[in-house]
Amino acid sequence: VPTSALPAGSGEAPLRTLWLRFGGDDQLVSVVALRREATVQPIARSFAALRTLLDGAAGPPATLSGDPSPTGPTGLSAGLLRQASAEYRFRDYYALLRATNMGDGYVLTEEYHALPR
């Protein structure tokens, strides 16, 4: 998938993996995207950029957890498996952003799901 097909302002960390799932009627029902970088800054900036896009389109997240800052005692670089996430939940839509320190790099997971009505 070319970067030009993604929303403008979706962050500087490029997509490494993208899964698309289609329902029985050939409609797109789920998108899962992974971004991976060796350093924390691109992942933290991409997390912030995507949060801004989602907040603008869907309102504030239903749940926030962890510290998405790149440094500091509770930030992503503070230790192995340190995470920050934002969840958006609606009757027919679910989105999740999760930044994770993998020990050998950093991963940003994006999940977008259309929920059956």
PDB file of C-alpha atoms in Angstrom:
ATOM      1  CA  VAL A   1       0.000   0.000   0.000  1.00  0.00           C
ATOM      2  CA  PRO A   2       1.634   3.273  -1.012  1.00  0.00           C
ATOM      3  CA  THR A   3       2.085   5.898   1.694  1.00  0.00           C
ATOM      4  CA  SER A   4       0.037   8.302  -0.473  1.00  0.00           C
ATOM      5  CA  ALA A   5      -3.040   6.112   0.195  1.00  0.00           C
ATOM      6  CA  LEU A   6      -2.790   6.746   3.949  1.00  0.00           C
ATOM      7  CA  PRO A   7      -4.268   9.788   5.710  1.00  0.00           C
ATOM      8  CA  ALA A   8      -2.079  12.882   5.576  1.00  0.00           C
ATOM      9  CA  GLY A   9      -0.499  13.585   8.943  1.00  0.00           C
ATOM     10  CA  SER A  10      -0.589   9.954  10.098  1.00  0.00           C
ATOM     11  CA  GLY A  11       2.940  10.149  11.431  1.00  0.00           C
ATOM     12  CA  GLU A  12       6.501   9.679  10.328  1.00  0.00           C
ATOM     13  CA  ALA A  13       6.958   5.983  11.091  1.00  0.00           C
ATOM     14  CA  PRO A  14       6.143   4.091   7.869  1.00  0.00           C
ATOM     15  CA  LEU A  15       3.840   1.099   7.809  1.00  0.00           C
ATOM     16  CA  ARG A  16       5.661  -2.229   7.935  1.00  0.00           C
ATOM     17  CA  THR A  17       2.636  -4.545   7.854  1.00  0.00           C
ATOM     18  CA  LEU A  18      -1.005  -4.041   6.915  1.00  0.00           C
ATOM     19  CA  TRP A  19      -3.844  -6.548   7.244  1.00  0.00           C
ATOM     20  CA  LEU A  20      -7.237  -5.946   5.638  1.00  0.00           C
ATOM     21  CA  ARG A  21     -10.235  -8.137   6.440  1.00  0.00           C
ATOM     22  CA  PHE A  22     -13.354  -8.238   4.337  1.00  0.00           C
ATOM     23  CA  GLY A  23     -16.798  -9.476   5.316  1.00  0.00           C
ATOM     24  CA  GLY A  24     -19.032 -11.870   3.420  1.00  0.00           C
ATOM     25  CA  ASP A  25     -20.393  -9.038   1.297  1.00  0.00           C
ATOM     26  CA  ASP A  26     -16.866  -7.942   0.264  1.00  0.00           C
ATOM     27  CA  GLN A  27     -16.995  -4.843   2.474  1.00  0.00           C
ATOM     28  CA  LEU A  28     -13.909  -3.847   4.426  1.00  0.00           C
ATOM     29  CA  VAL A  29     -14.579  -4.626   8.110  1.00  0.00           C
ATOM     30  CA  SER A  30     -11.146  -4.456   9.730  1.00  0.00           C
ATOM     31  CA  VAL A  31      -7.729  -2.857   9.268  1.00  0.00           C
ATOM     32  CA  VAL A  32      -4.676  -3.671  11.395  1.00  0.00           C
ATOM     33  CA  ALA A  33      -1.445  -1.793  10.726  1.00  0.00           C
ATOM     34  CA  LEU A  34       2.008  -2.093  12.307  1.00  0.00           C
ATOM     35  CA  ARG A  35       4.766   0.477  12.335  1.00  0.00           C
ATOM     36  CA  ARG A  36       8.177  -0.518  13.697  1.00  0.00           C
ATOM     37  CA  GLU A  37      11.244   1.618  14.381  1.00  0.00           C
ATOM     38  CA  ALA A  38      14.564   1.087  16.139  1.00  0.00           C
ATOM     39  CA  THR A  39      14.203   4.351  18.094  1.00  0.00           C
ATOM     40  CA  VAL A  40      11.326   5.671  20.176  1.00  0.00           C
ATOM     41  CA  GLN A  41      10.901   9.172  18.729  1.00  0.00           C
ATOM     42  CA  PRO A  42       9.237   8.244  15.405  1.00  0.00           C
ATOM     43  CA  ILE A  43       6.811   5.901  17.179  1.00  0.00           C
ATOM     44  CA  ALA A  44       5.931   8.489  19.850  1.00  0.00           C
ATOM     45  CA  ARG A  45       5.403  11.182  17.203  1.00  0.00           C
ATOM     46  CA  SER A  46       3.293   8.847  15.053  1.00  0.00           C
ATOM     47  CA  PHE A  47       1.197   7.875  18.107  1.00  0.00           C
ATOM     48  CA  ALA A  48       0.565  11.579  18.814  1.00  0.00           C
ATOM     49  CA  ALA A  49      -0.252  12.362  15.165  1.00  0.00           C
ATOM     50  CA  LEU A  50      -2.705   9.466  14.895  1.00  0.00           C
ATOM     51  CA  ARG A  51      -4.330  10.425  18.213  1.00  0.00           C
ATOM     52  CA  THR A  52      -4.867  13.932  16.822  1.00  0.00           C
ATOM     53  CA  LEU A  53      -6.477  12.505  13.665  1.00  0.00           C
ATOM     54  CA  LEU A  54      -8.716  10.110  15.604  1.00  0.00           C
ATOM     55  CA  ASP A  55      -9.673  12.707  18.220  1.00  0.00           C
ATOM     56  CA  GLY A  56     -10.699  15.053  15.406  1.00  0.00           C
ATOM     57  CA  ALA A  57     -12.751  12.398  13.619  1.00  0.00           C
ATOM     58  CA  ALA A  58     -14.189  10.436  16.549  1.00  0.00           C
ATOM     59  CA  GLY A  59     -13.846  12.612  19.649  1.00  0.00           C
ATOM     60  CA  PRO A  60     -11.771  11.803  22.720  1.00  0.00           C
ATOM     61  CA  PRO A  61     -10.806   8.185  23.410  1.00  0.00           C
ATOM     62  CA  ALA A  62     -12.959   6.084  25.720  1.00  0.00           C
ATOM     63  CA  THR A  63      -9.846   4.745  27.458  1.00  0.00           C
ATOM     64  CA  LEU A  64      -6.266   5.982  27.765  1.00  0.00           C
ATOM     65  CA  SER A  65      -3.500   4.049  29.461  1.00  0.00           C
ATOM     66  CA  GLY A  66       0.248   4.332  29.815  1.00  0.00           C
ATOM     67  CA  ASP A  67       2.551   7.221  29.008  1.00  0.00           C
ATOM     68  CA  PRO A  68       3.146   7.787  25.267  1.00  0.00           C
ATOM     69  CA  SER A  69       6.028  10.211  25.841  1.00  0.00           C
ATOM     70  CA  PRO A  70       9.330   8.955  24.438  1.00  0.00           C
ATOM     71  CA  THR A  71      11.354   9.500  27.630  1.00  0.00           C
ATOM     72  CA  GLY A  72      10.925   9.947  31.354  1.00  0.00           C
ATOM     73  CA  PRO A  73      10.395   7.518  34.220  1.00  0.00           C
ATOM     74  CA  THR A  74       7.071   6.237  32.824  1.00  0.00           C
ATOM     75  CA  GLY A  75       7.622   6.905  29.092  1.00  0.00           C
ATOM     76  CA  LEU A  76       7.986   4.311  26.353  1.00  0.00           C
ATOM     77  CA  SER A  77      11.772   4.098  26.626  1.00  0.00           C
ATOM     78  CA  ALA A  78      11.603   3.356  30.388  1.00  0.00           C
ATOM     79  CA  GLY A  79      11.622  -0.412  29.904  1.00  0.00           C
ATOM     80  CA  LEU A  80      10.764  -3.571  28.040  1.00  0.00           C
ATOM     81  CA  LEU A  81       7.053  -3.918  27.168  1.00  0.00           C
ATOM     82  CA  ARG A  82       6.255  -0.386  28.336  1.00  0.00           C
ATOM     83  CA  GLN A  83       3.016   0.553  26.547  1.00  0.00           C
ATOM     84  CA  ALA A  84       0.668   3.421  25.901  1.00  0.00           C
ATOM     85  CA  SER A  85      -2.753   3.013  24.320  1.00  0.00           C
ATOM     86  CA  ALA A  86      -5.856   4.911  23.291  1.00  0.00           C
ATOM     87  CA  GLU A  87      -9.166   3.105  22.646  1.00  0.00           C
ATOM     88  CA  TYR A  88     -12.147   4.537  20.818  1.00  0.00           C
ATOM     89  CA  ARG A  89     -15.415   2.620  21.288  1.00  0.00           C
ATOM     90  CA  PHE A  90     -18.749   3.167  19.644  1.00  0.00           C
ATOM     91  CA  ARG A  91     -21.781   1.014  18.941  1.00  0.00           C
ATOM     92  CA  ASP A  92     -20.599   0.232  15.399  1.00  0.00           C
ATOM     93  CA  TYR A  93     -16.894   1.138  15.449  1.00  0.00           C
ATOM     94  CA  TYR A  94     -13.778   0.353  17.468  1.00  0.00           C
ATOM     95  CA  ALA A  95     -10.276   1.791  17.093  1.00  0.00           C
ATOM     96  CA  LEU A  96      -7.103   1.155  19.075  1.00  0.00           C
ATOM     97  CA  LEU A  97      -3.659   2.749  19.029  1.00  0.00           C
ATOM     98  CA  ARG A  98      -0.937   1.004  21.028  1.00  0.00           C
ATOM     99  CA  ALA A  99       2.755   1.927  21.251  1.00  0.00           C
ATOM    100  CA  THR A 100       5.022  -0.768  22.714  1.00  0.00           C
ATOM    101  CA  ASN A 101       8.686  -0.983  23.702  1.00  0.00           C
ATOM    102  CA  MET A 102       9.773  -4.387  22.352  1.00  0.00           C
ATOM    103  CA  GLY A 103      13.257  -4.244  23.845  1.00  0.00           C
ATOM    104  CA  ASP A 104      14.869  -4.329  20.401  1.00  0.00           C
ATOM    105  CA  GLY A 105      12.761  -1.514  18.954  1.00  0.00           C
ATOM    106  CA  TYR A 106       9.339   0.088  19.184  1.00  0.00           C
ATOM    107  CA  VAL A 107       6.039  -0.905  17.573  1.00  0.00           C
ATOM    108  CA  LEU A 108       2.908   1.115  16.953  1.00  0.00           C
ATOM    109  CA  THR A 109      -0.200  -1.004  16.368  1.00  0.00           C
ATOM    110  CA  GLU A 110      -3.329   0.496  14.850  1.00  0.00           C
ATOM    111  CA  GLU A 111      -6.622  -1.406  14.788  1.00  0.00           C
ATOM    112  CA  TYR A 112      -9.829  -0.215  13.146  1.00  0.00           C
ATOM    113  CA  HIS A 113     -12.945  -2.412  13.209  1.00  0.00           C
ATOM    114  CA  ALA A 114     -16.482  -1.972  11.931  1.00  0.00           C
ATOM    115  CA  LEU A 115     -18.751  -3.742  14.422  1.00  0.00           C
ATOM    116  CA  PRO A 116     -21.924  -5.563  13.381  1.00  0.00           C
ATOM    117  CA  ARG A 117     -25.118  -3.728  14.194  1.00  0.00           C
TER     118      ARG A 117
END
